[in-house]
Amino acid sequence: MFRAFWANFWKNLIEFKRYYFDSISGILTILVFFYLIFFGVKTVGGGTPGFGKTLDGIIVGYFMWLMFVFSFQGVSWGIIEEAQRGTLEQVFMSPIPFEFQLFSRIIGNFVLNVSMVVVLMYFAAFTTGRTLNFDFLTLIYLLIVGVMCATGIGMIIGGIALIFKRVSSFVQIVTFGSLAFTMIDPKTPIMKFIPMSQVSYLMRQMAINKIGIMEFPFIEHLYLWLVSLLYLSLGIFIFRLFEKKAMRTGALSQY
């Protein structure tokens, strides 16, 4: 099992290095898009009292959204690419359960994405004259729990991809829709169950008010874990439903 995890992790590193032009282009796109948002907001509201804290929140919120996108796209696009290459059925026929392979890829992607996103976040803060001095442990804690929620969303999309194969347009809709979710300030219990809204809210509290992991009220931690586990469980359940249908109809070998 560990060898399967290591193989998937190493595969991500090899592809990142081998397709270096695409990797570098993606990093530049992330930074350019961030600067457009940052300086656009700064131009509009730069004279507002306490606006500097808002800018810190924008930096963290943007890169939190990137982690969400990377997480759910990593699951869905991984299944889509396997289908395009014609190797999806081979992966399912492996003696190692597909769910374990999927989660090993998720963990590998998480390690790589966190390393890249954290470095880019501090680089973006440095180049824009901001200083991010919040608790690093709190950041990692929120990222881990937030990725659990994003993984559930990705598994739902991945399950849909097993049947319908081409779902790139739907992935794009979820990608840009998730940006709105991360900007919501959940003031009611129902709003806290919107995907990524709770973790993004706590992330902004950490960045703007410098609140650490032990300073969040217990109810906020409870909502955070409930939402993440709910979407992760829902994602696994729906994925297995689509998986059984794909096996029953023989759709795994089709594209």
Tab-separated table of C-alpha atoms in Angstrom:
chain	number	residue	atom	x	y	z
A	1	MET	CA	0.000	0.000	0.000
A	2	PHE	CA	2.800	2.401	0.883
A	3	ARG	CA	4.515	1.655	-2.418
A	4	ALA	CA	1.314	2.587	-4.252
A	5	PHE	CA	1.190	5.885	-2.374
A	6	TRP	CA	4.842	6.597	-3.112
A	7	ALA	CA	4.386	5.693	-6.806
A	8	ASN	CA	1.501	8.162	-7.178
A	9	PHE	CA	3.413	10.850	-5.292
A	10	TRP	CA	6.500	10.350	-7.459
A	11	LYS	CA	4.360	10.331	-10.596
A	12	ASN	CA	3.116	13.846	-9.735
A	13	LEU	CA	6.679	15.086	-9.278
A	14	ILE	CA	7.786	13.573	-12.579
A	15	GLU	CA	4.871	15.120	-14.493
A	16	PHE	CA	5.464	18.513	-12.833
A	17	LYS	CA	9.112	18.403	-13.953
A	18	ARG	CA	8.615	16.805	-17.357
A	19	TYR	CA	5.898	19.245	-18.417
A	20	TYR	CA	7.804	22.167	-16.947
A	21	PHE	CA	6.514	24.675	-19.488
A	22	ASP	CA	2.923	23.984	-18.474
A	23	SER	CA	3.899	23.970	-14.777
A	24	ILE	CA	5.653	27.339	-14.997
A	25	SER	CA	2.798	28.779	-17.060
A	26	GLY	CA	0.323	27.669	-14.388
A	27	ILE	CA	2.347	29.338	-11.612
A	28	LEU	CA	2.612	32.573	-13.593
A	29	THR	CA	-1.135	32.498	-14.283
A	30	ILE	CA	-1.830	32.126	-10.555
A	31	LEU	CA	0.358	35.120	-9.704
A	32	VAL	CA	-0.926	37.335	-12.525
A	33	PHE	CA	-4.549	36.625	-11.607
A	34	PHE	CA	-3.760	37.389	-7.960
A	35	TYR	CA	-2.079	40.715	-8.779
A	36	LEU	CA	-5.034	41.747	-10.916
A	37	ILE	CA	-7.408	41.096	-7.993
A	38	PHE	CA	-5.115	42.591	-5.354
A	39	PHE	CA	-4.250	45.867	-7.084
A	40	GLY	CA	-7.778	46.226	-8.420
A	41	VAL	CA	-9.220	46.028	-4.896
A	42	LYS	CA	-6.451	48.249	-3.548
A	43	THR	CA	-7.195	50.922	-6.149
A	44	VAL	CA	-10.887	50.954	-5.275
A	45	GLY	CA	-10.670	50.865	-1.475
A	46	GLY	CA	-7.115	51.866	-0.638
A	47	GLY	CA	-8.143	54.872	1.451
A	48	THR	CA	-10.527	53.019	3.746
A	49	PRO	CA	-9.424	52.816	7.414
A	50	GLY	CA	-8.133	49.374	8.335
A	51	PHE	CA	-8.015	48.351	4.688
A	52	GLY	CA	-4.639	46.706	5.198
A	53	LYS	CA	-6.284	43.890	7.158
A	54	THR	CA	-8.701	43.383	4.290
A	55	LEU	CA	-5.767	43.008	1.908
A	56	ASP	CA	-4.287	40.299	4.124
A	57	GLY	CA	-7.645	38.547	4.019
A	58	ILE	CA	-7.685	38.762	0.218
A	59	ILE	CA	-4.238	37.175	-0.010
A	60	VAL	CA	-5.150	34.252	2.226
A	61	GLY	CA	-8.652	33.876	0.751
A	62	TYR	CA	-7.334	33.716	-2.803
A	63	PHE	CA	-4.802	31.012	-2.060
A	64	MET	CA	-7.354	29.127	0.030
A	65	TRP	CA	-9.575	29.092	-3.043
A	66	LEU	CA	-6.638	27.739	-5.069
A	67	MET	CA	-6.224	24.863	-2.620
A	68	PHE	CA	-9.921	24.087	-2.984
A	69	VAL	CA	-9.659	24.150	-6.784
A	70	PHE	CA	-6.495	22.038	-6.871
A	71	SER	CA	-8.045	19.491	-4.518
A	72	PHE	CA	-11.336	18.840	-6.282
A	73	GLN	CA	-9.851	19.187	-9.761
A	74	GLY	CA	-7.087	16.747	-8.869
A	75	VAL	CA	-9.690	14.044	-8.252
A	76	SER	CA	-11.967	14.785	-11.190
A	77	TRP	CA	-9.284	15.516	-13.784
A	78	GLY	CA	-7.324	12.452	-12.686
A	79	ILE	CA	-10.276	10.219	-13.569
A	80	ILE	CA	-10.934	12.103	-16.808
A	81	GLU	CA	-7.287	11.750	-17.899
A	82	GLU	CA	-7.275	8.023	-17.130
A	83	ALA	CA	-10.393	7.655	-19.292
A	84	GLN	CA	-8.804	9.641	-22.122
A	85	ARG	CA	-5.628	7.554	-22.010
A	86	GLY	CA	-7.605	4.326	-21.981
A	87	THR	CA	-6.058	3.177	-18.687
A	88	LEU	CA	-9.040	3.665	-16.383
A	89	GLU	CA	-10.216	0.060	-16.584
A	90	GLN	CA	-6.672	-1.163	-15.882
A	91	VAL	CA	-6.544	0.958	-12.728
A	92	PHE	CA	-9.824	-0.562	-11.521
A	93	MET	CA	-8.502	-4.067	-12.243
A	94	SER	CA	-5.417	-3.482	-10.105
A	95	PRO	CA	-5.115	-5.646	-6.940
A	96	ILE	CA	-4.938	-2.397	-4.972
A	97	PRO	CA	-8.469	-0.966	-4.450
A	98	PHE	CA	-9.195	2.054	-6.613
A	99	GLU	CA	-10.347	4.098	-3.608
A	100	PHE	CA	-6.948	3.642	-1.970
A	101	GLN	CA	-5.161	4.664	-5.153
A	102	LEU	CA	-7.430	7.677	-5.363
A	103	PHE	CA	-6.730	8.736	-1.780
A	104	SER	CA	-3.004	8.161	-2.237
A	105	ARG	CA	-3.132	10.575	-5.167
A	106	ILE	CA	-5.103	13.045	-3.080
A	107	ILE	CA	-2.512	12.953	-0.297
A	108	GLY	CA	0.344	13.278	-2.793
A	109	ASN	CA	-1.366	16.196	-4.511
A	110	PHE	CA	-2.036	17.802	-1.130
A	111	VAL	CA	1.641	17.726	-0.149
A	112	LEU	CA	2.729	19.205	-3.478
A	113	ASN	CA	-0.062	21.780	-3.593
A	114	VAL	CA	0.464	22.954	-0.014
A	115	SER	CA	4.194	23.357	-0.655
A	116	MET	CA	3.541	25.397	-3.784
A	117	VAL	CA	0.591	27.432	-2.469
A	118	VAL	CA	2.258	28.404	0.822
A	119	VAL	CA	5.425	29.511	-0.987
A	120	LEU	CA	3.403	31.488	-3.558
A	121	MET	CA	1.259	33.037	-0.805
A	122	TYR	CA	4.265	34.374	1.080
A	123	PHE	CA	5.900	35.454	-2.191
A	124	ALA	CA	2.745	37.331	-3.185
A	125	ALA	CA	2.591	38.970	0.245
A	126	PHE	CA	6.260	40.000	0.029
A	127	THR	CA	5.951	41.472	-3.475
A	128	THR	CA	2.856	43.461	-2.466
A	129	GLY	CA	4.416	44.847	0.711
A	130	ARG	CA	2.292	42.823	3.135
A	131	THR	CA	3.475	40.756	6.105
A	132	LEU	CA	1.699	37.525	6.975
A	133	ASN	CA	2.554	36.811	10.612
A	134	PHE	CA	-0.305	34.479	11.582
A	135	ASP	CA	0.069	31.045	13.160
A	136	PHE	CA	1.438	28.559	10.625
A	137	LEU	CA	-0.008	25.582	12.550
A	138	THR	CA	-3.496	27.080	12.255
A	139	LEU	CA	-2.992	27.521	8.519
A	140	ILE	CA	-2.051	23.865	7.990
A	141	TYR	CA	-4.935	22.706	10.213
A	142	LEU	CA	-7.492	24.681	8.200
A	143	LEU	CA	-5.983	23.555	4.899
A	144	ILE	CA	-6.169	19.870	5.868
A	145	VAL	CA	-9.793	20.056	6.996
A	146	GLY	CA	-10.745	22.235	4.022
A	147	VAL	CA	-9.198	19.796	1.568
A	148	MET	CA	-11.397	17.038	3.027
A	149	CYS	CA	-14.447	19.038	1.927
A	150	ALA	CA	-12.948	19.742	-1.495
A	151	THR	CA	-12.104	16.072	-1.937
A	152	GLY	CA	-15.752	15.154	-1.415
A	153	ILE	CA	-16.780	17.588	-4.143
A	154	GLY	CA	-14.071	16.185	-6.411
A	155	MET	CA	-15.266	12.614	-5.882
A	156	ILE	CA	-18.805	13.595	-6.840
A	157	ILE	CA	-17.500	15.134	-10.073
A	158	GLY	CA	-15.218	12.140	-10.593
A	159	GLY	CA	-18.167	9.786	-10.259
A	160	ILE	CA	-20.084	11.790	-12.842
A	161	ALA	CA	-17.028	11.608	-15.123
A	162	LEU	CA	-17.068	7.793	-14.947
A	163	ILE	CA	-20.453	7.806	-16.686
A	164	PHE	CA	-20.485	10.932	-18.842
A	165	LYS	CA	-16.698	11.065	-19.542
A	166	ARG	CA	-16.506	14.686	-20.702
A	167	VAL	CA	-17.432	17.023	-17.845
A	168	SER	CA	-14.885	19.817	-18.366
A	169	SER	CA	-17.588	22.491	-18.698
A	170	PHE	CA	-19.170	21.385	-15.438
A	171	VAL	CA	-15.753	21.440	-13.727
A	172	GLN	CA	-15.278	25.042	-14.872
A	173	ILE	CA	-18.683	26.012	-13.478
A	174	VAL	CA	-17.799	24.510	-10.086
A	175	THR	CA	-14.363	26.172	-10.206
A	176	PHE	CA	-15.691	29.693	-10.578
A	177	GLY	CA	-18.707	29.009	-8.398
A	178	SER	CA	-16.388	27.943	-5.578
A	179	LEU	CA	-14.826	31.413	-5.633
A	180	ALA	CA	-18.170	32.810	-4.491
A	181	PHE	CA	-18.418	30.128	-1.790
A	182	THR	CA	-15.055	31.100	-0.311
A	183	MET	CA	-16.077	34.758	-0.125
A	184	ILE	CA	-19.310	34.132	1.811
A	185	ASP	CA	-19.418	35.219	5.444
A	186	PRO	CA	-21.538	32.442	7.059
A	187	LYS	CA	-23.667	34.271	9.616
A	188	THR	CA	-26.275	31.535	10.055
A	189	PRO	CA	-25.861	27.808	10.780
A	190	ILE	CA	-27.312	26.912	7.376
A	191	MET	CA	-24.781	29.086	5.541
A	192	LYS	CA	-21.951	27.301	7.354
A	193	PHE	CA	-22.882	24.153	5.409
A	194	ILE	CA	-22.100	25.810	2.078
A	195	PRO	CA	-18.948	24.080	0.752
A	196	MET	CA	-15.740	25.811	1.920
A	197	SER	CA	-17.562	28.789	3.451
A	198	GLN	CA	-16.796	27.846	7.069
A	199	VAL	CA	-13.125	27.060	6.531
A	200	SER	CA	-12.675	30.225	4.451
A	201	TYR	CA	-14.335	32.281	7.185
A	202	LEU	CA	-11.960	30.871	9.814
A	203	MET	CA	-9.049	31.460	7.462
A	204	ARG	CA	-9.969	35.133	7.181
A	205	GLN	CA	-10.305	35.373	10.959
A	206	MET	CA	-6.823	33.933	11.252
A	207	ALA	CA	-5.361	36.344	8.686
A	208	ILE	CA	-7.195	39.533	9.684
A	209	ASN	CA	-7.568	39.157	13.467
A	210	LYS	CA	-4.547	36.868	14.015
A	211	ILE	CA	-6.704	34.225	15.745
A	212	GLY	CA	-4.981	30.896	16.413
A	213	ILE	CA	-6.302	27.358	16.415
A	214	MET	CA	-6.935	27.333	20.177
A	215	GLU	CA	-8.764	30.673	20.124
A	216	PHE	CA	-11.591	29.633	17.829
A	217	PRO	CA	-14.809	28.838	19.718
A	218	PHE	CA	-15.573	25.125	20.017
A	219	ILE	CA	-18.767	25.526	17.968
A	220	GLU	CA	-16.712	26.856	15.046
A	221	HIS	CA	-14.465	23.784	15.138
A	222	LEU	CA	-17.565	21.598	15.326
A	223	TYR	CA	-19.138	23.176	12.251
A	224	LEU	CA	-15.815	22.959	10.427
A	225	TRP	CA	-15.472	19.206	10.957
A	226	LEU	CA	-19.169	18.467	10.433
A	227	VAL	CA	-19.195	20.183	7.043
A	228	SER	CA	-15.939	18.584	5.878
A	229	LEU	CA	-16.927	15.072	6.973
A	230	LEU	CA	-20.403	15.528	5.488
A	231	TYR	CA	-19.115	16.388	2.015
A	232	LEU	CA	-16.356	13.767	2.169
A	233	SER	CA	-18.848	11.046	3.135
A	234	LEU	CA	-21.335	12.256	0.534
A	235	GLY	CA	-18.604	12.271	-2.107
A	236	ILE	CA	-17.543	8.697	-1.317
A	237	PHE	CA	-21.154	7.493	-1.319
A	238	ILE	CA	-22.070	9.135	-4.632
A	239	PHE	CA	-18.797	8.064	-6.246
A	240	ARG	CA	-19.454	4.430	-5.351
A	241	LEU	CA	-22.951	4.645	-6.824
A	242	PHE	CA	-21.558	5.886	-10.136
A	243	GLU	CA	-18.718	3.354	-9.918
A	244	LYS	CA	-21.160	0.448	-9.612
A	245	LYS	CA	-23.212	1.775	-12.508
A	246	ALA	CA	-20.110	2.183	-14.670
A	247	MET	CA	-19.036	-1.393	-13.934
A	248	ARG	CA	-22.534	-2.731	-14.560
A	249	THR	CA	-22.834	-0.972	-17.934
A	250	GLY	CA	-19.232	-1.535	-18.970
A	251	ALA	CA	-18.589	2.200	-19.227
A	252	LEU	CA	-15.076	2.048	-17.733
A	253	SER	CA	-13.528	0.917	-21.003
A	254	GLN	CA	-15.387	3.518	-23.075
A	255	TYR	CA	-14.568	7.144	-23.820
